[in-house]
Amino acid sequence: MAEPQKILEEVGSRLGEKVLESRRLEASGAVAVTVDRHDLPAAAAFLDRELDARFVISVGTDLRDAGQGFRVDHIFSQDVRKTWILLRAYAPAEDPAVPSITPEVPAAAWAEREFQDMLGIRADGHPDPRRLVLADDWPEGLHPLRRDVPYDVHPEPVSGVAPPMAAPPGNAVTIPIGPFFPVLEEPTFLKVFADGEEVVGLDYRGFFNHRGIEKLGDSKLTYNEVPFVAERICGSCGFVHSTSYAQAVENAAGVEVPLRAKYIRSIVLELERIHSHLLWLGIAGHILGFDTVLMQTWRMREPLMWLMERLTGNRKSYGMNLVGGVRKDIPKEQHAEIIRVLDEIEREWRKVMKAVLDDTPLLMRLSKVGVLSRQDARNLGSVGPTARGSAQPIDTRINHPYAAFDRIEVKGVWKESCDAAGRTLVRLEEALESIRQVKLLLSEMPEGPILHTFTEPIPAGLEGVSAVEAGRGEVIHYVITGEDARLYRWRVRAPTYANLQALAASLKGMSIADVPITLGSMDPCFSCTERLQVVDVRSRRVRVFTPQELREMTRTRRIPAEGGQ
Amino acid sequence: MSATTAVVLQSVAYLALVLFASPLLEGVMRKVKAIIHSRKGPPIIQPYLDLAKLLIKEDLASEPGLIARLAPPAAFASVLAAAFFVPFGIGAPARSAGDLFLFIYLITLSSACIMAGGLAHSSPFSHVGSSREMMMVVTVEGVIITSLLIVGVSGHTGLLSDLTATPFRWSFLLGLVCYLFAMQALLGKLPFDIPEAEQEIMEGPFIEYSGPSLALFKWAFYMKQLIFGSLFFGLFVGWPHLTGWGVVGSLVNFVVNFAAVLVLSLLVVLVDATNPRLRIDQSLRFFAGLIGVALLGVGLAAFGL
């Protein structure tokens, strides 16, 4: 008997009458269990503790069109048994509230705050019900992911509104890290409380650049437009998002993707991971003032970027994925070049690894820094190298195999040291493992088509889940199909969302000097935005540059005239 | 030409050399660092351009206080004054006006000015930077003064110009090692650029400074590179200088010394480019250990070893 079926029966026998409905989402490797909303905390506690299922994310859905009120899904992953568990409950439209599961499952803290913000479904009993995603001047009662709110709503900005943030405990001083800080390439605000050099607490406000991509995906874009937007969720792991999205829709619709397309996806995903780990090591070096590491790893990365441009047409944001397969083949003639580039990276990477492992001052800055205990990593829902550096044997390629990863052996890398050094070693070794995988995939890649041909439209009301292991950790996409070749609901969880929630735990007791590298060791990614806005301070006039103008600026080194080329 | 005029002329020439030669060192160091990084790097004259640009910019003062305003010129002036005690291949104008302790006081005064400037602002980063600067000064200056003492004890003199490591004594090796490490820290280079730590505390005590004030701080650091580099050769290496030949001879001596300092700078930049920044506690432990080594050196020197 398949694991999902067994899990359904275990849940049924254990929760008994509390289970109102249960079913399998066959292609996604998922089961959905519906309980009364008041039973959510107890059921979540059972999944977490007795079934050893790891909390992943919550999805709030506005089903008022269908007369079903609101629905909340808490997605869990039983990693060993390779099954997603969707614990769901309904809340009536006139009383949009569910009891919070955060007191039982701390990893759900942000997810519940998010559906409070975005759908106006209250999480009653949440220990920290402050706003998470919505801007501080966003009007009360306007919940953007409700279906009656248009995607392009623009409330009037209000000035002088500040987020309600914690005060420093005792005599501690506030060290503001962000919203803009030298080693944070993206805006976020960490209010670090320090006693002398020692960190004694932390408060967080982020989501400053929330772009409302989910809303765009379930109101404006069609199925095959979404992959290109999904790719813009993250500048360095874009292909992860487009793959994860496409697979979620394919799982929902029960589409069989040609095998060759699966291999191509796996190859591009692993090439993206190699690039991501090279990029990360450089940034980690920079954070510690070791710019030679930054410059050299980024130099090593460059041939990979050129390779990707030749394979896909772009250095990044490859634009390769569609629902049902990929747009571009990797013909035999390109294999030798891929292998040549990988061989060169491997040769240099081994030297880098040796240099890092032999560098006493560097190890002094990484060992016992940003300590995240196994228990915290598990309970706060950490993923990717952050979790694997804390001895959590979770890797989506192994736990929920996708693309061609069920056809090759994936060697998971995890370390016991639970610190920044552990996370570094995980990435160092993983890059080599990815090189091995790409070579293996290339040699085994079967012939055949690369794109599924649709003969009829995808029916509405189907659900799909798919996760992909990004360089930073597990990315998960959940979809509900809708009418007019559009999604009804699209939910995305990027790995940083999970990992940042463990930051407070891993910073406690560290020195201020360790804050940047602790954060950096999680490879955070908050909001990749390439947007240049110039404000004339005298006239208060704002000019936003278009992508074309930015490109022109990089080529001509002149600011283009407004409105023209 | 009277003796006074000669001293005044010599001092003016000295002033010009120290002020205008020191940014060149920085320029070369940046270029070398760029080469280690596989970068092209800025032109060697970039530090001059940086100073010129900063000096003509507006001095944005976030704090109106007198201490905040006076700290940069005072730091600059104390380093410049310290330079007058150091032989740059040519005789130091203030050679017999004070001993090595006065020199160290002046260098410490410049650090104290940086600290005061940082504390005069309300940014938490400048406060953290100042407190780190203070901890660094206590240990690093302990090391440098002890390493100078090693040579002083052997030569029975406290005058910087007369300190020389000949004839050779084993204790000098300890002094030399301690001096080099302390110099790395005094110049604000990795792995000891902890008070500034751009990636952690955004330049610490300097965060609120801009324009001419920032230029003075930067210039003081450039001068320190020349000062400590030259002092190293004066103390531990020492070679025959051209005597006579008047101004030309002095210039030749200066250029030879400057070239030697450039070579030493390569070592400084090599260490800078191949190390991550240490944490303040790690650095304190390191220099506390070095003080022990330096004191051992003084002991050995006292016994004529």
Coordinates of C-alpha atoms in Angstrom, one line a residue, chain A residues 90-486:
Chain A
Y90 CA -13.4 26.1 6.6
A91 CA -14.4 29.3 8.1
P92 CA -17.8 30.9 7.3
A93 CA -17.7 34.2 5.3
E94 CA -19.4 36.1 8.2
D95 CA -16.9 34.9 10.8
P96 CA -13.6 34.5 9.0
A97 CA -11.5 33.1 11.8
V98 CA -9.6 29.9 12.7
P99 CA -7.8 29.1 16.0
S100 CA -4.1 29.6 15.7
I101 CA -1.9 26.5 15.6
T102 CA 1.2 28.6 16.3
P103 CA 1.2 27.8 20.1
E104 CA 1.4 24.1 19.1
V105 CA 3.5 24.5 15.9
P106 CA 5.8 27.6 16.2
A107 CA 6.8 27.3 12.5
A108 CA 3.3 28.5 11.6
A109 CA 3.8 31.9 13.1
W110 CA 4.4 33.9 9.9
A111 CA 2.1 31.8 7.7
E112 CA -0.9 32.6 10.0
R113 CA 0.0 36.3 10.2
E114 CA 0.1 36.3 6.4
F115 CA -3.4 34.9 5.8
Q116 CA -4.6 37.3 8.5
D117 CA -3.2 40.2 6.4
M118 CA -3.9 38.9 2.9
L119 CA -7.3 37.3 3.3
G120 CA -8.6 38.7 6.6
I121 CA -8.9 35.2 8.1
R122 CA -8.1 35.8 11.8
A123 CA -5.8 33.4 13.6
D124 CA -7.4 33.5 17.1
G125 CA -4.9 33.1 19.9
H126 CA -1.8 33.9 17.8
P127 CA 1.0 35.0 20.1
D128 CA 2.1 37.8 17.8
P129 CA -0.8 39.0 15.6
R130 CA 1.0 42.1 14.2
R131 CA 1.0 42.7 10.5
L132 CA 3.6 40.7 8.6
V133 CA 3.1 41.4 4.9
L134 CA 0.9 44.4 4.4
A135 CA 2.5 47.9 4.5
D136 CA 1.9 49.9 7.7
D137 CA -0.1 52.5 5.9
W138 CA -2.3 49.9 4.1
P139 CA -5.9 50.5 5.1
E140 CA -7.5 48.3 7.7
G141 CA -10.0 45.7 6.4
L142 CA -8.7 45.7 2.8
H143 CA -7.4 42.2 2.2
P144 CA -5.7 42.0 -1.2
L145 CA -6.0 38.2 -1.8
R146 CA -9.8 38.3 -1.4
R147 CA -11.3 37.7 -4.8
D148 CA -13.4 40.8 -4.8
V149 CA -10.3 43.0 -4.4
P150 CA -8.8 44.0 -7.8
Y151 CA -5.2 43.2 -8.5
D152 CA -4.3 46.8 -9.2
V153 CA -5.8 48.5 -6.2
H154 CA -3.7 51.4 -5.1
P155 CA -4.7 52.8 -1.7
E156 CA -3.5 56.4 -0.9
P157 CA -0.2 56.3 0.9
V158 CA -0.2 57.7 4.4
S159 CA 2.9 59.2 5.9
G160 CA 4.2 59.0 9.4
V161 CA 3.0 55.4 10.1
A162 CA 5.6 53.2 11.8
P163 CA 5.5 49.5 12.4
P164 CA 4.7 48.5 16.1
M165 CA 8.0 47.1 17.1
A166 CA 9.3 45.7 20.4
A167 CA 11.3 47.9 22.8
P168 CA 14.8 46.8 23.8
P169 CA 14.8 44.7 27.0
G170 CA 16.3 46.2 30.1
N171 CA 19.4 48.4 29.4
A172 CA 20.0 46.9 25.9
V173 CA 20.7 49.2 23.0
T174 CA 19.0 49.0 19.7
I175 CA 21.3 48.3 16.7
P176 CA 19.3 48.9 13.6
I177 CA 20.3 46.5 10.8
G178 CA 18.4 47.8 7.8
P179 CA 16.1 48.6 6.0
F180 CA 19.3 49.4 4.0
F181 CA 22.5 48.0 5.2
P182 CA 25.8 47.3 3.4
V183 CA 25.6 43.6 3.4
L184 CA 21.9 43.3 2.8
E185 CA 21.5 43.7 -0.9
E186 CA 17.7 43.9 -0.3
P187 CA 15.6 45.9 2.1
T188 CA 14.6 44.3 5.4
F189 CA 14.7 45.7 9.0
L190 CA 16.2 43.8 11.9
K191 CA 16.0 45.6 15.1
V192 CA 18.8 44.0 17.1
F193 CA 19.0 44.5 20.8
A194 CA 22.5 44.4 22.2
D195 CA 24.0 44.6 25.6
G196 CA 27.5 45.7 24.8
E197 CA 28.5 43.5 22.0
E198 CA 26.2 40.7 22.9
V199 CA 22.8 40.2 21.1
V200 CA 20.0 39.8 23.6
G201 CA 17.0 40.0 21.4
L202 CA 15.6 40.7 18.0
D203 CA 12.5 42.1 16.3
Y204 CA 11.8 42.0 12.6
R205 CA 9.9 43.9 10.0
G206 CA 10.2 43.0 6.4
F207 CA 8.1 42.6 3.2
F208 CA 8.9 46.2 2.2
N209 CA 8.9 45.2 -1.5
H210 CA 6.0 42.9 -1.6
R211 CA 5.1 42.8 -5.3
G212 CA 1.7 40.9 -5.0
I213 CA 2.8 38.3 -7.5
E214 CA 0.4 35.7 -6.1
K215 CA -2.5 38.1 -6.8
L216 CA -1.3 38.7 -10.3
G217 CA -1.1 35.0 -10.9
D218 CA -4.6 34.2 -9.8
S219 CA -6.3 37.2 -11.4
K220 CA -4.5 38.5 -14.4
L221 CA -2.0 36.0 -15.9
T222 CA -2.8 32.8 -17.8
Y223 CA -1.2 29.4 -17.1
N224 CA 1.7 29.9 -19.4
E225 CA 2.3 33.5 -18.5
V226 CA 2.9 32.6 -14.9
P227 CA 6.2 30.7 -15.4
F228 CA 7.8 33.9 -16.7
V229 CA 6.6 35.9 -13.8
A230 CA 7.3 33.1 -11.3
E231 CA 10.9 33.3 -12.5
R232 CA 11.1 36.9 -11.3
I233 CA 10.3 35.9 -7.7
C234 CA 14.0 35.4 -7.2
G235 CA 16.9 36.6 -9.2
S236 CA 19.2 33.7 -8.3
C237 CA 16.7 30.8 -8.1
G238 CA 14.2 31.8 -10.7
F239 CA 14.2 28.5 -12.5
V240 CA 13.3 26.8 -9.3
H241 CA 10.1 28.9 -9.0
S242 CA 9.1 28.4 -12.6
T243 CA 9.7 24.6 -12.4
S244 CA 7.9 24.3 -9.1
Y245 CA 4.9 26.3 -10.5
A246 CA 4.7 24.3 -13.7
Q247 CA 5.0 21.0 -11.8
A248 CA 2.2 22.1 -9.4
V249 CA -0.1 22.7 -12.4
E250 CA 1.0 19.5 -14.1
N251 CA 0.3 17.6 -10.9
A252 CA -3.1 19.2 -10.6
A253 CA -4.1 18.5 -14.2
G254 CA -2.5 15.0 -14.2
V255 CA -0.3 15.9 -17.1
E256 CA 2.5 13.5 -18.0
V257 CA 5.6 15.6 -18.8
P258 CA 7.9 14.1 -21.4
L259 CA 10.9 12.4 -19.8
R260 CA 13.5 14.4 -21.7
A261 CA 11.9 17.7 -20.5
K262 CA 12.2 16.3 -16.9
Y263 CA 15.9 15.7 -17.5
I264 CA 16.4 19.2 -18.9
R265 CA 14.7 20.7 -15.9
S266 CA 16.9 18.7 -13.5
I267 CA 20.0 19.7 -15.4
V268 CA 19.1 23.4 -15.4
L269 CA 18.1 23.3 -11.8
E270 CA 21.4 21.8 -10.7
L271 CA 23.4 24.3 -12.8
E272 CA 21.4 27.0 -11.1
R273 CA 22.3 25.5 -7.7
I274 CA 26.0 25.5 -8.6
H275 CA 25.8 29.2 -9.5
S276 CA 23.8 29.9 -6.4
H277 CA 26.4 28.3 -4.1
L278 CA 29.3 30.0 -5.8
L279 CA 27.4 33.3 -5.4
W280 CA 26.7 32.6 -1.8
L281 CA 30.3 31.8 -0.8
G282 CA 31.4 35.1 -2.4
I283 CA 28.9 37.0 -0.4
A284 CA 29.8 35.2 2.8
G285 CA 33.4 36.1 2.2
H286 CA 32.4 39.7 1.6
I287 CA 30.4 39.8 4.9
L288 CA 33.5 38.7 6.8
G289 CA 35.6 41.4 5.0
F290 CA 37.3 38.6 2.9
D291 CA 36.8 40.2 -0.5
T292 CA 39.3 38.0 -2.2
V293 CA 36.8 35.1 -1.8
L294 CA 34.0 37.3 -3.2
M295 CA 36.0 38.3 -6.2
Q296 CA 37.4 34.9 -7.0
T297 CA 34.2 32.9 -6.6
W298 CA 32.3 35.4 -8.7
R299 CA 35.0 35.1 -11.4
M300 CA 34.6 31.3 -11.2
R301 CA 30.9 31.8 -11.6
E302 CA 31.1 33.9 -14.7
P303 CA 31.8 31.0 -17.2
L304 CA 28.7 29.3 -15.8
M305 CA 26.6 32.4 -16.5
W306 CA 27.9 32.5 -20.1
L307 CA 27.1 28.8 -20.4
M308 CA 23.6 29.4 -19.2
E309 CA 23.2 32.2 -21.8
R310 CA 24.2 29.8 -24.5
L311 CA 21.9 27.0 -23.3
T312 CA 18.8 29.1 -22.5
G313 CA 19.3 32.5 -24.1
N314 CA 19.8 34.3 -20.8
R315 CA 22.4 34.6 -18.1
K316 CA 19.6 34.4 -15.5
S317 CA 15.8 34.2 -15.7
Y318 CA 16.1 31.5 -18.3
G319 CA 12.5 31.6 -19.6
M320 CA 12.7 27.8 -20.2
N321 CA 9.6 26.5 -18.5
L322 CA 6.1 26.1 -19.7
V323 CA 3.3 24.0 -18.2
G324 CA 3.9 20.6 -19.7
G325 CA 7.6 20.8 -20.3
V326 CA 10.4 23.1 -21.5
R327 CA 10.8 25.5 -24.4
K328 CA 14.3 24.7 -25.5
D329 CA 16.2 21.4 -25.9
I330 CA 19.8 20.8 -24.8
P331 CA 21.1 19.1 -27.9
K332 CA 24.0 16.7 -27.9
E333 CA 26.4 19.2 -29.3
Q334 CA 26.2 21.3 -26.2
H335 CA 27.0 18.5 -23.8
A336 CA 30.7 18.7 -24.2
E337 CA 30.7 22.4 -23.5
I338 CA 28.6 21.9 -20.3
I339 CA 31.1 19.2 -19.1
R340 CA 34.1 21.4 -19.9
V341 CA 32.7 24.3 -17.9
L342 CA 31.8 22.0 -15.0
D343 CA 35.2 20.4 -15.0
E344 CA 36.8 23.8 -14.7
I345 CA 34.5 24.9 -11.9
E346 CA 35.1 21.6 -10.1
R347 CA 38.9 22.0 -10.3
E348 CA 38.8 25.5 -8.9
W349 CA 36.0 24.7 -6.4
R350 CA 38.1 21.9 -4.9
K351 CA 40.9 24.4 -4.4
V352 CA 38.5 26.8 -2.8
M353 CA 37.2 24.1 -0.5
K354 CA 40.7 23.2 0.6
A355 CA 41.5 26.9 1.2
V356 CA 38.4 27.4 3.3
L357 CA 39.0 24.3 5.4
D358 CA 42.6 25.2 6.0
D359 CA 41.9 28.8 6.9
T360 CA 42.0 29.1 10.7
P361 CA 40.8 32.7 10.9
L362 CA 37.9 32.0 8.6
L363 CA 36.8 28.9 10.6
M364 CA 37.1 31.0 13.8
R365 CA 34.5 33.4 12.3
L366 CA 32.2 30.5 11.3
S367 CA 32.4 27.9 14.0
K368 CA 30.0 28.2 16.9
V369 CA 28.5 31.3 15.2
G370 CA 24.8 31.5 14.5
V371 CA 24.1 28.3 16.4
L372 CA 20.8 26.8 15.4
S373 CA 20.1 23.7 17.5
R374 CA 18.6 20.6 15.8
Q375 CA 15.4 21.1 17.8
D376 CA 15.0 24.8 16.7
A377 CA 15.8 23.9 13.1
R378 CA 13.0 21.3 13.2
N379 CA 10.5 23.3 15.2
L380 CA 10.9 26.6 13.3
G381 CA 10.6 24.9 10.0
S382 CA 14.1 25.6 8.6
V383 CA 14.9 24.2 5.2
G384 CA 17.8 23.8 2.8
P385 CA 21.4 24.2 3.9
T386 CA 20.2 26.1 7.0
A387 CA 18.4 22.9 8.1
R388 CA 21.0 20.5 6.8
G389 CA 23.7 22.5 8.6
S390 CA 21.8 21.6 11.8
A391 CA 21.7 17.9 11.1
Q392 CA 18.2 17.9 9.5
P393 CA 18.3 15.2 6.8
I394 CA 15.8 17.0 4.6
D395 CA 16.3 17.6 0.9
T396 CA 13.3 17.9 -1.4
R397 CA 15.1 16.1 -4.2
I398 CA 15.1 13.1 -1.9
N399 CA 11.9 13.6 0.1
H400 CA 9.6 14.6 -2.7
P401 CA 11.4 13.6 -5.9
Y402 CA 10.5 15.7 -8.9
A403 CA 11.7 16.1 -12.5
A404 CA 14.3 13.4 -13.1
F405 CA 15.5 13.1 -9.5
D406 CA 13.6 9.8 -9.0
R407 CA 15.8 8.4 -11.7
I408 CA 19.2 9.2 -10.3
E409 CA 20.8 8.8 -6.9
V410 CA 20.9 12.0 -5.0
K411 CA 23.4 12.1 -2.1
G412 CA 22.1 14.4 0.6
V413 CA 24.7 16.4 2.5
W414 CA 24.1 17.3 6.1
K415 CA 26.4 18.4 9.0
E416 CA 26.1 18.0 12.7
S417 CA 27.8 21.2 13.8
C418 CA 24.6 23.3 13.8
D419 CA 26.5 26.6 13.0
A420 CA 27.5 28.8 10.2
A421 CA 30.5 26.5 9.5
G422 CA 28.1 23.6 9.1
R423 CA 26.0 25.5 6.6
T424 CA 29.1 26.5 4.7
L425 CA 30.3 23.0 4.4
V426 CA 26.9 21.8 3.3
R427 CA 27.0 24.2 0.4
L428 CA 30.7 23.5 -0.5
E429 CA 30.0 19.8 -0.8
E430 CA 26.6 20.2 -2.5
A431 CA 28.1 22.1 -5.3
L432 CA 30.3 19.2 -6.1
E433 CA 27.4 16.8 -5.8
S434 CA 25.4 19.0 -8.2
I435 CA 28.3 18.8 -10.7
R436 CA 28.2 15.0 -10.5
Q437 CA 24.4 15.0 -10.9
V438 CA 24.5 17.2 -14.0
K439 CA 27.1 14.9 -15.7
L440 CA 25.0 11.8 -14.8
L441 CA 21.8 13.4 -16.1
L442 CA 23.5 14.4 -19.3
S443 CA 24.8 10.9 -19.9
E444 CA 21.4 9.3 -19.2
M445 CA 19.2 11.8 -20.9
P446 CA 16.6 10.0 -23.1
E447 CA 15.6 11.2 -26.6
G448 CA 12.0 12.4 -27.2
P449 CA 9.8 15.4 -27.1
I450 CA 10.3 18.2 -24.6
L451 CA 6.8 19.6 -24.3
H452 CA 3.4 18.0 -23.6
T453 CA 0.8 18.8 -26.2
F454 CA -2.5 19.8 -24.6
T455 CA -5.6 18.7 -26.5
E456 CA -8.1 20.1 -24.1
P457 CA -8.2 22.8 -21.5
I458 CA -7.2 22.1 -17.9
P459 CA -10.4 21.7 -15.8
A460 CA -11.2 24.1 -13.0
G461 CA -11.1 23.2 -9.3
L462 CA -8.1 20.9 -9.3
E463 CA -5.3 21.2 -6.7
G464 CA -1.7 20.6 -7.1
V465 CA 1.4 20.8 -4.9
S466 CA 5.0 20.8 -5.9
A467 CA 8.3 21.6 -4.2
V468 CA 11.7 22.1 -5.6
E469 CA 15.0 22.2 -3.7
A470 CA 16.5 25.6 -4.4
G471 CA 20.0 26.6 -3.4
R472 CA 18.6 28.1 -0.3
G473 CA 16.1 25.4 0.4
E474 CA 12.7 24.1 -0.4
V475 CA 10.5 26.2 -2.6
I476 CA 6.8 25.1 -2.6
H477 CA 4.0 26.1 -4.9
Y478 CA 0.4 25.2 -4.4
V479 CA -2.2 25.9 -7.1
I480 CA -6.0 25.6 -7.6
T481 CA -7.0 25.6 -11.2
G482 CA -9.7 28.0 -12.4
E483 CA -11.6 29.1 -15.5
D484 CA -10.3 30.8 -18.6
A485 CA -6.9 29.2 -18.5
R486 CA -6.2 31.0 -15.2

